[in-house]
Tab-separated table of C-alpha atoms in Angstrom:
chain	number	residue	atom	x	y	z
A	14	UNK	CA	-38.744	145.736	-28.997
A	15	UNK	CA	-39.849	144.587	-25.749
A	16	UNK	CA	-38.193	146.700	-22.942
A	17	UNK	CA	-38.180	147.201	-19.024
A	18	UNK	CA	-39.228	150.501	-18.145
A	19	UNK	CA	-37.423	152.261	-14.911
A	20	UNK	CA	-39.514	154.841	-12.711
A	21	UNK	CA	-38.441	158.007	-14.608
A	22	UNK	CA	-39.693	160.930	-15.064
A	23	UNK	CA	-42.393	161.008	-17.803
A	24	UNK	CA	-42.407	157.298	-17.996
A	25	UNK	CA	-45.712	155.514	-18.158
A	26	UNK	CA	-44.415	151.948	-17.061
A	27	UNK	CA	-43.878	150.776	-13.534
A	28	UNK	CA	-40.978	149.669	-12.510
A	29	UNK	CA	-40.374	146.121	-13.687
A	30	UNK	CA	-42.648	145.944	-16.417
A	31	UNK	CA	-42.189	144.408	-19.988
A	32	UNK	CA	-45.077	143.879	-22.825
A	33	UNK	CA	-47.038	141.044	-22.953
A	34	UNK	CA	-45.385	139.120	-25.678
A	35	UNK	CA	-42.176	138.918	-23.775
A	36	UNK	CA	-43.553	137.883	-20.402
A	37	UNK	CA	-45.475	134.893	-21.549
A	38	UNK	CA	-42.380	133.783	-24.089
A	39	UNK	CA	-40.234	134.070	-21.552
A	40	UNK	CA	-42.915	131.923	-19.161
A	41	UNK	CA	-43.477	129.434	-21.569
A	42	UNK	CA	-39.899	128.912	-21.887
A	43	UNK	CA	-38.888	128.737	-18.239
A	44	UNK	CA	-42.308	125.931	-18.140
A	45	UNK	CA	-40.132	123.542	-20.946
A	46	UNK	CA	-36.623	123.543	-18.926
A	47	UNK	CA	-38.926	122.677	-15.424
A	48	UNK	CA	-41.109	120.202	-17.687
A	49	UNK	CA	-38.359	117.972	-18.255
A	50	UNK	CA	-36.319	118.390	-15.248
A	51	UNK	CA	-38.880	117.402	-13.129
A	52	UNK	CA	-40.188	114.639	-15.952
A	53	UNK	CA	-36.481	113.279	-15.817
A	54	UNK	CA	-36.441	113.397	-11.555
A	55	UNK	CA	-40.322	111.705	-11.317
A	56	UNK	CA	-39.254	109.070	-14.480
A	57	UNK	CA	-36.291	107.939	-12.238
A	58	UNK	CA	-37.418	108.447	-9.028
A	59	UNK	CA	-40.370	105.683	-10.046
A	60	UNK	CA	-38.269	104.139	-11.748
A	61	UNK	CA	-35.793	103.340	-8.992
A	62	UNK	CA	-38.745	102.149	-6.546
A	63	UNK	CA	-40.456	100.119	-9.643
A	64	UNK	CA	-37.834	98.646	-11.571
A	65	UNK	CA	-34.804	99.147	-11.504
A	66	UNK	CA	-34.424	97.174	-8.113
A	67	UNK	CA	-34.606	94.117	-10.266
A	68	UNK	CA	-32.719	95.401	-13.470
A	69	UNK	CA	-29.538	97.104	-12.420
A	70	UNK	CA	-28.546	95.440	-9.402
A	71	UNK	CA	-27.991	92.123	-7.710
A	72	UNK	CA	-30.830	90.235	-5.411
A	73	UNK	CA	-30.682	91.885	-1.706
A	74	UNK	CA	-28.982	94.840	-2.957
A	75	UNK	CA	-31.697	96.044	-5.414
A	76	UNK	CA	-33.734	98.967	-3.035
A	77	UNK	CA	-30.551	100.196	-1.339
A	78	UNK	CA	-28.980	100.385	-4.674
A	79	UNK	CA	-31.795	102.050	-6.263
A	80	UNK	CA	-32.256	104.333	-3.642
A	81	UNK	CA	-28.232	104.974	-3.739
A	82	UNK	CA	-28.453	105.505	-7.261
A	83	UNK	CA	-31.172	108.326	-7.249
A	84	UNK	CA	-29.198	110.226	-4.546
A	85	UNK	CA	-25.860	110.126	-6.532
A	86	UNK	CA	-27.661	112.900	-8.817
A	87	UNK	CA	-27.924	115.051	-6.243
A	88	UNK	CA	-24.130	114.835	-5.509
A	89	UNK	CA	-23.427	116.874	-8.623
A	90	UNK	CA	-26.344	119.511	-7.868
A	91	UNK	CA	-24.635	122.074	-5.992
A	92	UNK	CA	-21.355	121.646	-8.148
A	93	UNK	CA	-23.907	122.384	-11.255
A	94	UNK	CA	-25.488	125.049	-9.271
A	95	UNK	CA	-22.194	126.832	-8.818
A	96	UNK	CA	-20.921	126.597	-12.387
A	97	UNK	CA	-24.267	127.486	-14.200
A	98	UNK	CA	-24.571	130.238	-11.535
A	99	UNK	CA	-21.419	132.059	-11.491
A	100	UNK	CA	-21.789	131.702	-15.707
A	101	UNK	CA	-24.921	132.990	-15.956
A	102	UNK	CA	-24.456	135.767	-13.369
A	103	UNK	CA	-21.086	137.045	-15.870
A	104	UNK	CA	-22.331	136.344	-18.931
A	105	UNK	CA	-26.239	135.894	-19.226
A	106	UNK	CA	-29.039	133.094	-18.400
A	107	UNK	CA	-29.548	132.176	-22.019
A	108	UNK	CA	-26.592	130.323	-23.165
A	109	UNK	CA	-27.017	128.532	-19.855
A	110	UNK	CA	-30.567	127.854	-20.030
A	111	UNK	CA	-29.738	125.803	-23.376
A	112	UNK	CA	-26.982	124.051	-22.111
A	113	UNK	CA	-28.570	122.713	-18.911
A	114	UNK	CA	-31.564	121.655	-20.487
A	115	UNK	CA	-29.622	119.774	-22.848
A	116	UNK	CA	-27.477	118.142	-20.549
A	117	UNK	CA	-30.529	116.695	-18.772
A	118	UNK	CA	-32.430	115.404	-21.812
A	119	UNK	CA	-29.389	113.724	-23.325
A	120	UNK	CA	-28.466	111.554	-20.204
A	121	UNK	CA	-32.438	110.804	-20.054
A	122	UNK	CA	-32.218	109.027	-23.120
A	123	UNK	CA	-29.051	107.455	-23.141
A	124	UNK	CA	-30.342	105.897	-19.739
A	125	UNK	CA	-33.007	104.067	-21.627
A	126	UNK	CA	-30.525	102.675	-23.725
A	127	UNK	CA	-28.753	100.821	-20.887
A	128	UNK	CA	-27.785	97.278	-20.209
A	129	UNK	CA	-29.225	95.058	-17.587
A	130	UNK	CA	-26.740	93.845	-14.605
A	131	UNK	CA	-28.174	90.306	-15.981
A	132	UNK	CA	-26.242	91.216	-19.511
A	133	UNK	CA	-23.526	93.311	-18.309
A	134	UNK	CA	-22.630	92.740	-14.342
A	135	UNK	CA	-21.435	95.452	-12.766
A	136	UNK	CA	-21.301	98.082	-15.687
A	137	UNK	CA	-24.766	98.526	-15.588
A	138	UNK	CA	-25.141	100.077	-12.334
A	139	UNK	CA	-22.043	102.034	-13.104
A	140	UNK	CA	-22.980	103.489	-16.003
A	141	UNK	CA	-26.327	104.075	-14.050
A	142	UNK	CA	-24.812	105.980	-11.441
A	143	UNK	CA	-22.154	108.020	-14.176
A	144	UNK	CA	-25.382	109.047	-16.145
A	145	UNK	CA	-27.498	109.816	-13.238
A	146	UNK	CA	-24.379	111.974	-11.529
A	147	UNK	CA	-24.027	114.252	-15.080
A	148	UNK	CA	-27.825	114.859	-15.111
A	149	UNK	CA	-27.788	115.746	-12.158
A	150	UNK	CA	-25.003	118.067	-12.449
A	151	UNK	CA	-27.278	119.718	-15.319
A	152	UNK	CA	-29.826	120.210	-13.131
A	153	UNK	CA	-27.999	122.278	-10.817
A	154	UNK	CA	-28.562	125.212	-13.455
A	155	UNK	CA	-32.010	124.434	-14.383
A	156	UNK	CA	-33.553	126.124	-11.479
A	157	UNK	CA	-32.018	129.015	-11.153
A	158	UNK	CA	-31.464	130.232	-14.915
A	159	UNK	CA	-35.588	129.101	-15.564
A	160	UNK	CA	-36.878	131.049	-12.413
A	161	UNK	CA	-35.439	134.030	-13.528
A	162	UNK	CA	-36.143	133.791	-17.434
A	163	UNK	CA	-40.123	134.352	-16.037
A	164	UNK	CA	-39.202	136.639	-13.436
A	165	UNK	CA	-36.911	139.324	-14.680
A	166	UNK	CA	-39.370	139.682	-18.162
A	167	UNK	CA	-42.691	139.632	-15.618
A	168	UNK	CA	-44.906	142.793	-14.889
A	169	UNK	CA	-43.448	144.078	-11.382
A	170	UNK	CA	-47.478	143.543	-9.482
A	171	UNK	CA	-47.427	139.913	-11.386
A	172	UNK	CA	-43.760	138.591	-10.845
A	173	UNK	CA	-45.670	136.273	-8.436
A	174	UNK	CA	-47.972	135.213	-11.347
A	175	UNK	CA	-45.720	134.805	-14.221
A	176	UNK	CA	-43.041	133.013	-11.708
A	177	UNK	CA	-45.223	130.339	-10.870
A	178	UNK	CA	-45.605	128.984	-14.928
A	179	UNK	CA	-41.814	128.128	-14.604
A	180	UNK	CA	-43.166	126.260	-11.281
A	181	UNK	CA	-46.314	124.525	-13.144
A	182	UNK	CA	-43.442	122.672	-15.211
A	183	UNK	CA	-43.031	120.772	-12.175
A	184	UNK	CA	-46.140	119.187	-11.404
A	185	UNK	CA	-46.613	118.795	-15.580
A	186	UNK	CA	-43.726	116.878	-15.893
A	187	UNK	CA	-45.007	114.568	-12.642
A	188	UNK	CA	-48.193	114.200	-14.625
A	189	UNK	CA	-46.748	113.202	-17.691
A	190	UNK	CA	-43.982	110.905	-16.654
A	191	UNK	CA	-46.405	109.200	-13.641
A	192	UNK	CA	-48.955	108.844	-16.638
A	193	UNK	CA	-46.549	107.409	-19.019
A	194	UNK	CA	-44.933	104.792	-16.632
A	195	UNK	CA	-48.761	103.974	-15.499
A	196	UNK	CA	-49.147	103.071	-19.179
A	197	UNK	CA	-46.002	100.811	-19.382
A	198	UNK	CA	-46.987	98.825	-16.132
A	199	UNK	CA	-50.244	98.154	-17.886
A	200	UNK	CA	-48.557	95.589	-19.923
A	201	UNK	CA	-47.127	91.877	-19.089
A	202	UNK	CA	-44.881	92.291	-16.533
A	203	UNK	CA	-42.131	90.220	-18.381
A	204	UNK	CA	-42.694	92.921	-20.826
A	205	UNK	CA	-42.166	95.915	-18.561
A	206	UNK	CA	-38.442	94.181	-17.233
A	207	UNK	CA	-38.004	93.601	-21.075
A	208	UNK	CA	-38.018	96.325	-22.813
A	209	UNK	CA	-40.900	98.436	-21.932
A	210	UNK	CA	-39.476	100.557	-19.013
A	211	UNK	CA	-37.312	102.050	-21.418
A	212	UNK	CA	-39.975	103.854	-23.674
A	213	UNK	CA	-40.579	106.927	-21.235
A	214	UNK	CA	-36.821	107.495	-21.167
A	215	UNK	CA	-36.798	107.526	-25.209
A	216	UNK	CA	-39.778	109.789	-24.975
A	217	UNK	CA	-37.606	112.884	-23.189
A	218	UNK	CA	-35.826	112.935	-26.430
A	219	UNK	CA	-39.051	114.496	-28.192
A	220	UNK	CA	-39.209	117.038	-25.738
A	221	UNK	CA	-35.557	117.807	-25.564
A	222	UNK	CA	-35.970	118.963	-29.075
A	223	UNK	CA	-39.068	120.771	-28.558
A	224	UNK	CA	-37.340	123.104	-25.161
A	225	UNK	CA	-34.151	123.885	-27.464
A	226	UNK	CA	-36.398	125.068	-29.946
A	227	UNK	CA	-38.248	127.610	-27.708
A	228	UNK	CA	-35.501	128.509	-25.390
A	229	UNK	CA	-33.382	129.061	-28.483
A	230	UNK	CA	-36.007	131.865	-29.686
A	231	UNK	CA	-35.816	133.504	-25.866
A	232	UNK	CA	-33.739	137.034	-25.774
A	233	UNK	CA	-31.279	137.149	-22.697
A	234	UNK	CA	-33.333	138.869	-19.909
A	235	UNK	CA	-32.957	143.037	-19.857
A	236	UNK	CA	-32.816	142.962	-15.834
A	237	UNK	CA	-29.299	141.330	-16.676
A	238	UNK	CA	-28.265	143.769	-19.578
A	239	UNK	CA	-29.089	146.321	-17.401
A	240	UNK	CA	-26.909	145.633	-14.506
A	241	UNK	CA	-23.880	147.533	-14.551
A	242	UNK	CA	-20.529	145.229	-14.470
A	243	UNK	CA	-22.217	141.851	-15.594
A	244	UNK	CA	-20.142	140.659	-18.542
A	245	UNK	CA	-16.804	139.883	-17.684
A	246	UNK	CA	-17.086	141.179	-14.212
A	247	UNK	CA	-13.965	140.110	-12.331
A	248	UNK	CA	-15.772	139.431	-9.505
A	249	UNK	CA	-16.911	136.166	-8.124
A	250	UNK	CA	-20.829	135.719	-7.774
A	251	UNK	CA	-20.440	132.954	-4.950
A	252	UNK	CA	-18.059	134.775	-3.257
A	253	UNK	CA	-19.727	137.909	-3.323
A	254	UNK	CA	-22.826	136.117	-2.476
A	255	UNK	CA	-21.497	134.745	0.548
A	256	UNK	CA	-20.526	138.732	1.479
A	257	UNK	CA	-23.562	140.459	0.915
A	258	UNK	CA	-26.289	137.882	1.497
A	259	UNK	CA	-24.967	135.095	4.141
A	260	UNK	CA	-28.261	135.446	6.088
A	261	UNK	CA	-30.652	135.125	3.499
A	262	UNK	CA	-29.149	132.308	1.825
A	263	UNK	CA	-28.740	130.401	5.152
A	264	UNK	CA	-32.612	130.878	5.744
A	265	UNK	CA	-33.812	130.596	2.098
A	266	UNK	CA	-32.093	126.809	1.985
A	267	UNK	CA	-33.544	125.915	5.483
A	268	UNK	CA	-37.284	127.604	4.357
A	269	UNK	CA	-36.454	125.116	1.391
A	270	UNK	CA	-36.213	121.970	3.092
A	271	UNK	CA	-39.712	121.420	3.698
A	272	UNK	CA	-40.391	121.091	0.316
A	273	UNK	CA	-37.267	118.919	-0.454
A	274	UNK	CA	-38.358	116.463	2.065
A	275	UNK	CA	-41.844	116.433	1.993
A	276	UNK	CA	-42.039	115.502	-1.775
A	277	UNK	CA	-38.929	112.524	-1.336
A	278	UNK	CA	-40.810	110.832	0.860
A	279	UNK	CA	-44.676	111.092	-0.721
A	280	UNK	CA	-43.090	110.307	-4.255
A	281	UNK	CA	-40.389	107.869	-3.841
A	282	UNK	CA	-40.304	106.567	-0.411
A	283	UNK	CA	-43.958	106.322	-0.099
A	284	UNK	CA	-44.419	104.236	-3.285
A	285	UNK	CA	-41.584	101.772	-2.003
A	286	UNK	CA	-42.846	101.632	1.317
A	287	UNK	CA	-46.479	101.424	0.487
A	288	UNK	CA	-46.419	98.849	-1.999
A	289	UNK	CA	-43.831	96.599	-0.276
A	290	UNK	CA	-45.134	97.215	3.555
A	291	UNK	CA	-48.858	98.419	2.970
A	292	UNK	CA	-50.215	96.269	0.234
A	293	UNK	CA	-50.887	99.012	-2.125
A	294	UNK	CA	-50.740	98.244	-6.485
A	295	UNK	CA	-48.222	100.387	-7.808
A	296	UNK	CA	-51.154	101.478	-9.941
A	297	UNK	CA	-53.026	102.874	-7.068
A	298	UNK	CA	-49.560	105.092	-6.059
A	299	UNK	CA	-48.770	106.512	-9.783
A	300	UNK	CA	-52.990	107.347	-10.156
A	301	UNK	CA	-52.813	109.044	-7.047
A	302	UNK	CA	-49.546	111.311	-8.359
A	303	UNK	CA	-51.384	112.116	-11.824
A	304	UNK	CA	-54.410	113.037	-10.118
A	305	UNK	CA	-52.361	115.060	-7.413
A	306	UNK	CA	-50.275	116.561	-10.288
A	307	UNK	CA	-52.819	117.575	-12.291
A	308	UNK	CA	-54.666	119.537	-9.393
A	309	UNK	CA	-51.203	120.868	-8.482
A	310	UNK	CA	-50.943	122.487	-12.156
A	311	UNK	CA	-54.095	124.244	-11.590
A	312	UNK	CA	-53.110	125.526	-7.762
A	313	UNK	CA	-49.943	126.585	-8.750
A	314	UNK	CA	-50.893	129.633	-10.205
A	315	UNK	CA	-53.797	130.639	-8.166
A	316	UNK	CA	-51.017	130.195	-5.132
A	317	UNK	CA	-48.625	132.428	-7.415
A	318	UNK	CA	-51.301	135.023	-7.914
A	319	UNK	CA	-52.085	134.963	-4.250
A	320	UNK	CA	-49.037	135.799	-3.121
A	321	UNK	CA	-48.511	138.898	-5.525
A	322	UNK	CA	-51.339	140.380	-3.439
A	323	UNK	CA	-50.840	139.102	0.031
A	324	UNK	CA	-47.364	138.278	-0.087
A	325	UNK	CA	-44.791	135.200	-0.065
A	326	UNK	CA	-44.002	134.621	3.302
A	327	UNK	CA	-48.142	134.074	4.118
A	328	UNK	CA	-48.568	131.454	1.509
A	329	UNK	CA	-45.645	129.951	2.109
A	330	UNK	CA	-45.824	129.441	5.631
A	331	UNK	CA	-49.314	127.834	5.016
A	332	UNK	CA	-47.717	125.287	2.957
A	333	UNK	CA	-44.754	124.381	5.988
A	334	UNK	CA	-48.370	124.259	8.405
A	335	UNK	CA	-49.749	122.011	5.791
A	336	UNK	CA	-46.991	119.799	5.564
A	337	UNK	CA	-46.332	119.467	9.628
A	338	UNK	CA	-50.028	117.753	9.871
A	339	UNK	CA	-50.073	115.718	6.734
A	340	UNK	CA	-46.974	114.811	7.225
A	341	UNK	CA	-48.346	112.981	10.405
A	342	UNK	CA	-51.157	111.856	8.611
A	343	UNK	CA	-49.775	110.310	5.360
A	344	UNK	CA	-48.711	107.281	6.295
A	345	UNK	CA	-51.811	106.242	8.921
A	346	UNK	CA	-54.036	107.508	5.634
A	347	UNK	CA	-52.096	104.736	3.245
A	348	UNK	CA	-52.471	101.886	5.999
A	349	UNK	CA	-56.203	101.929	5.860
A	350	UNK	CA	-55.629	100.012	2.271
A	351	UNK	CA	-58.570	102.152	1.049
A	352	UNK	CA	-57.727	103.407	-2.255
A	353	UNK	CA	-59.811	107.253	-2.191
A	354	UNK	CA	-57.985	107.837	0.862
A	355	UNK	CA	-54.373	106.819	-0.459
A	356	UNK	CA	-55.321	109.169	-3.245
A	357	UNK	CA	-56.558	112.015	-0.967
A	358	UNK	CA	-53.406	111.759	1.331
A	359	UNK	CA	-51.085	112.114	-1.855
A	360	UNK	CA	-53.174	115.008	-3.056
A	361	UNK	CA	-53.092	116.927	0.467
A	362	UNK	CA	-48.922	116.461	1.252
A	363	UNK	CA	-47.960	116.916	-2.686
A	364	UNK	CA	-50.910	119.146	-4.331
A	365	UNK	CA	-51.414	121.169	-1.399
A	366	UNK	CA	-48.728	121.292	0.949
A	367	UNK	CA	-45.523	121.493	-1.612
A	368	UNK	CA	-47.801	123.168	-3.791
A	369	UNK	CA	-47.999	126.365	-1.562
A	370	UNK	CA	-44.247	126.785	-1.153
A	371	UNK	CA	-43.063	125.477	-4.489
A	372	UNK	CA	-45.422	127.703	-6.372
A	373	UNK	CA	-44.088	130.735	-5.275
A	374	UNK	CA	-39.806	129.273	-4.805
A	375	UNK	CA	-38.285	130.939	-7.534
A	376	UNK	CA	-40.080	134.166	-7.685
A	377	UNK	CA	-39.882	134.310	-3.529
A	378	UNK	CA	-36.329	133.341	-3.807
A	379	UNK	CA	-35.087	135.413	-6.415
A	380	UNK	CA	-36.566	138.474	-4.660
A	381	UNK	CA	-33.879	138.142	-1.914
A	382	UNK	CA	-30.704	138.623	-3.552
A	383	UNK	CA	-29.754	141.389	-6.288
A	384	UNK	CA	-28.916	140.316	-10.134
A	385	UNK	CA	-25.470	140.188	-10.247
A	386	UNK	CA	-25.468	136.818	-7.573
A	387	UNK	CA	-29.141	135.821	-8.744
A	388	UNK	CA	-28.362	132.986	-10.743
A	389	UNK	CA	-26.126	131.604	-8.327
A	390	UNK	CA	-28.273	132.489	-5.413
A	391	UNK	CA	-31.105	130.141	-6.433
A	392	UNK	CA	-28.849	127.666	-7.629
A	393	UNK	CA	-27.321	127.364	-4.256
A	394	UNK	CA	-30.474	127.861	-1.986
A	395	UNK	CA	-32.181	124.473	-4.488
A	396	UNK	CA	-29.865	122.530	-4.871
A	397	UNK	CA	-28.044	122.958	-1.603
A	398	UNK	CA	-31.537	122.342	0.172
A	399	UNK	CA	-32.083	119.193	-2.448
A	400	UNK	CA	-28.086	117.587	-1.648
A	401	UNK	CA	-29.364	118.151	2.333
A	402	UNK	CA	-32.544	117.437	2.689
A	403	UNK	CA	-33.779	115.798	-0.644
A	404	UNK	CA	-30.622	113.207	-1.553
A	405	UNK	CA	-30.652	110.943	1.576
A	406	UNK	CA	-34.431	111.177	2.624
A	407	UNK	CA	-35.576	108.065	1.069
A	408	UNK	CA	-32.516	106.322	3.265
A	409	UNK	CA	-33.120	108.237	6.260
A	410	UNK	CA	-37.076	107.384	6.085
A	411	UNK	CA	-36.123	103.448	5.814
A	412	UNK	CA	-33.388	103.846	8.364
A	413	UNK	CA	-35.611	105.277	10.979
A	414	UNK	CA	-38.601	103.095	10.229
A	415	UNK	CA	-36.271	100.531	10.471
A	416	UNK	CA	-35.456	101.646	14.169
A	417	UNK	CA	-39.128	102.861	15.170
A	418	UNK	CA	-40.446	99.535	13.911
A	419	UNK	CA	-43.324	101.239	12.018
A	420	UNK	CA	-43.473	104.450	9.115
A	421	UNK	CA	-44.459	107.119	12.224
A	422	UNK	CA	-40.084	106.978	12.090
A	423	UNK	CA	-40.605	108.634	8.624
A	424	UNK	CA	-43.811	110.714	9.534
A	425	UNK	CA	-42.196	112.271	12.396
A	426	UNK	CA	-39.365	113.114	10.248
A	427	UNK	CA	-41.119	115.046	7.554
A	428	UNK	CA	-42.813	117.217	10.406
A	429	UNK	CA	-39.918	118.112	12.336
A	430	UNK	CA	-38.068	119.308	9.209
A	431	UNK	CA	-41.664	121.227	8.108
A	432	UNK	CA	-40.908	123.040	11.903
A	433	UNK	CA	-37.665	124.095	11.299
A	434	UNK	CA	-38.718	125.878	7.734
A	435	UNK	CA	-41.851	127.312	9.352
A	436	UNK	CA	-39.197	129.453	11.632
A	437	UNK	CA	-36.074	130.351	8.732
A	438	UNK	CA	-39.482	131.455	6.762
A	439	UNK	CA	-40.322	133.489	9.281
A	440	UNK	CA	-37.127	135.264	9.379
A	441	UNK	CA	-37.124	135.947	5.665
A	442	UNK	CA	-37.670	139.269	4.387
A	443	UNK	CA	-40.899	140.123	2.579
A	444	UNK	CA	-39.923	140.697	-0.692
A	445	UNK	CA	-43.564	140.998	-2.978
A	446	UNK	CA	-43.499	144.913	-3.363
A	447	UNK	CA	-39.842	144.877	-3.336
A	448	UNK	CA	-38.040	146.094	-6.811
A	449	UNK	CA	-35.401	143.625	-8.919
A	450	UNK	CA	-33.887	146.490	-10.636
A	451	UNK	CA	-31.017	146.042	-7.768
């Protein structure tokens, strides 16, 4: 039986460990709930600057409404964040793990079934915005429950490590929904508005199946089991969160920003903007995110590892530094029409500069709060940084490159918001030698 050893006396295990069979089950199972939340978020978030403009809403109201659409998900974030949190925090991460990832496949697909506004009016973009609202709402427990599946079954000196596969998910799903939709746009574009743009949705069925399966097989974490008062503790995670940790969770969701920003407006801002304003192909955009994502997958880890020997708050501070100057930079980069250096600016902002701080999120996070308010601590800290600074960014970017006349409205933006996590990072406690047996 796979076990967490506690520093006793006699004992031969660290603190934190658990055998090697455990640790990478439990990593490959926090990889399949990330792979298709963030294969669900890129599918849409293209989506919604690609096509669905045209499908689900009338002429002149097609980007706004898009753009309104993919926001409405992250209305029901924090309210999933707080339910799957407090749940998991009482009872366990497994059940919840299950549930959320289910909840997010399932309104996937039955998006791809939709009608057209041109067939149905105005239940299309209803339906549009019900669907993207309860996915959204079962994302709010994705995060949280996933990041700590890897972390509280990882080797104590490698929690940075093994954290960072439920992180890789991320940039994999990217990849493969950016790839897939690149496929679709291949063909006839009477095609694509036909019937075409629906085949990526149908494909998150297949992996829907294929997470339940492996999460199904996980065993609830023994960092949970063995904190004292966690099934059917009368207490209230969020409200005990709020008591013991108001600081940290304040800091953590302004750290978090960066990162919510920064990737809004490279992957769904920037391909609006740069294909409508710049002259860029959409196929030029989606290469640049597969080739970006599929570096990411590789730095991810290497960024993870890093950190379990330097610490979190260096390598994620890099990534806020990296952001502030390519976030000045992005824009300019995608004007010069050339096509390497479209592809080179979407690979330093997304690859590189999210990279750093996303790789190390959940394990960095997680560190700062004790198990009994875990769940719900990363739940808030995401999704409460996503509602804030992720929801309204593609509106805010066209808004104030509406009033600066040019896209330094939306540059200027991501840097000033890469500032202010630069500073609540600094103010975070160091947490890579710290114990989770707390």
């Amino acid at each position: 039986m796979d076990t967490i050893s506690e520093a006793t006396s006699g004992s031969r295990t660290p603190p934190g460990t658990v055998h090697t069979t455990s640790s990478k089950h439990a990593s490959f199972a926090a990889f399949s709930g990330s792979f298709i939340e963030w294969y669900d978020y890129s599918l849409y978030g293209t989506a919604a600057a690609v096509v669905f403009p045209q499908l689900f809403f009338p002429e002149g109201a097609g980007l706004v409404g898009a753009f309104g659409s993919f926001a409405a998900g992250f209305l029901a974030r924090p309210v999933g964040a707080l339910v799957f949190g407090h749940l998991g925090d009482r009872y366990g991460r497994k059940k919840m793990l299950l549930l959320s990832v289910l909840i997010m496949g399932m309104c996937t697909l039955l998006i791809g079934l939709l009608p057209t506004y041109q067939s149905s009016g105005w239940l299309a973009p209803a339906l549009l915005v019900l669907l993207r609202t309860v996915q959204g709402f079962g994302i709010g427990g994705e995060f949280g429950g996933g990041a700590l599946v890897a972390l509280e079954n990882a080797p104590s000196q490698k929690r940075g490590l093994m954290g960072s596969f439920h992180q890789m998910g991320t940039p994999a799903g990217i990849l493969v929904a950016t790839g897939v939709f690149s496929l679709v746009m291949l063909l006839p574009q009477e095609t694509v508005m036909d019937w075409a743009w629906r085949l990526p949705f149908f494909l998150s069925g297949l992996f829907l199946v294929l997470a339940l399966y492996i999460r199904d097989k996980l065993p609830e974490t023994e960092v949970f089991q063995r904190s004292e008062d966690t099934k059917g503790a009368k207490q209230i995670p969020f409200i005990s969160l709020l008591r013991q940790h108001p600081g940290a969770l304040l800091l953590a969701v302004g750290a978090r920003m960066c990162d919510a920003v920064t990737f809004n407006i490279v992957n769904v801002f920037g391909i609006a903007y740069a294909t409508r304003e710049l002259g860029l192909a959409n196929e030029v955009m989606l290469t640049g995110f597969v080739i970006s994502a599929g570096i990411q997958i590789g730095l991810i880890p290497i960024f993870g590892t890093l950190s379990d020997r330097i610490g979190r708050r260096p390598v994620y501070l890099s990534g806020t530094i990296v952001c502030a100057m390519a976030g000045l930079a992005y824009f300019p980069m995608l004007s010069l029409n050339s096509v390497w250096i479209a592809w080179l600016a979407i690979i330093l902002t997304q690859a590189v500069g999210t990279g750093l701080m996303f790789s190390i999120q959940g394990t960095f996070f997680a560190e700062l709060f004790t198990t009994k308010v875990r769940y719900t601590a990363l739940g808030v800290v995401y999704q409460g940084s996503s509602l804030i600074g992720g929801a309204p960014t593609p509106l805010i970017a066209l808004t104030l490159v509406g009033i600066a006349g040019s896209y330094w409205g939306a540059a200027v933006y991501v840097t000033a918001i890469a500032i202010m996590s630069f500073i609540c990072t600094l103010f975070l406690t160091e947490t890579y030698r710290s114990s989770i047996l707390k």
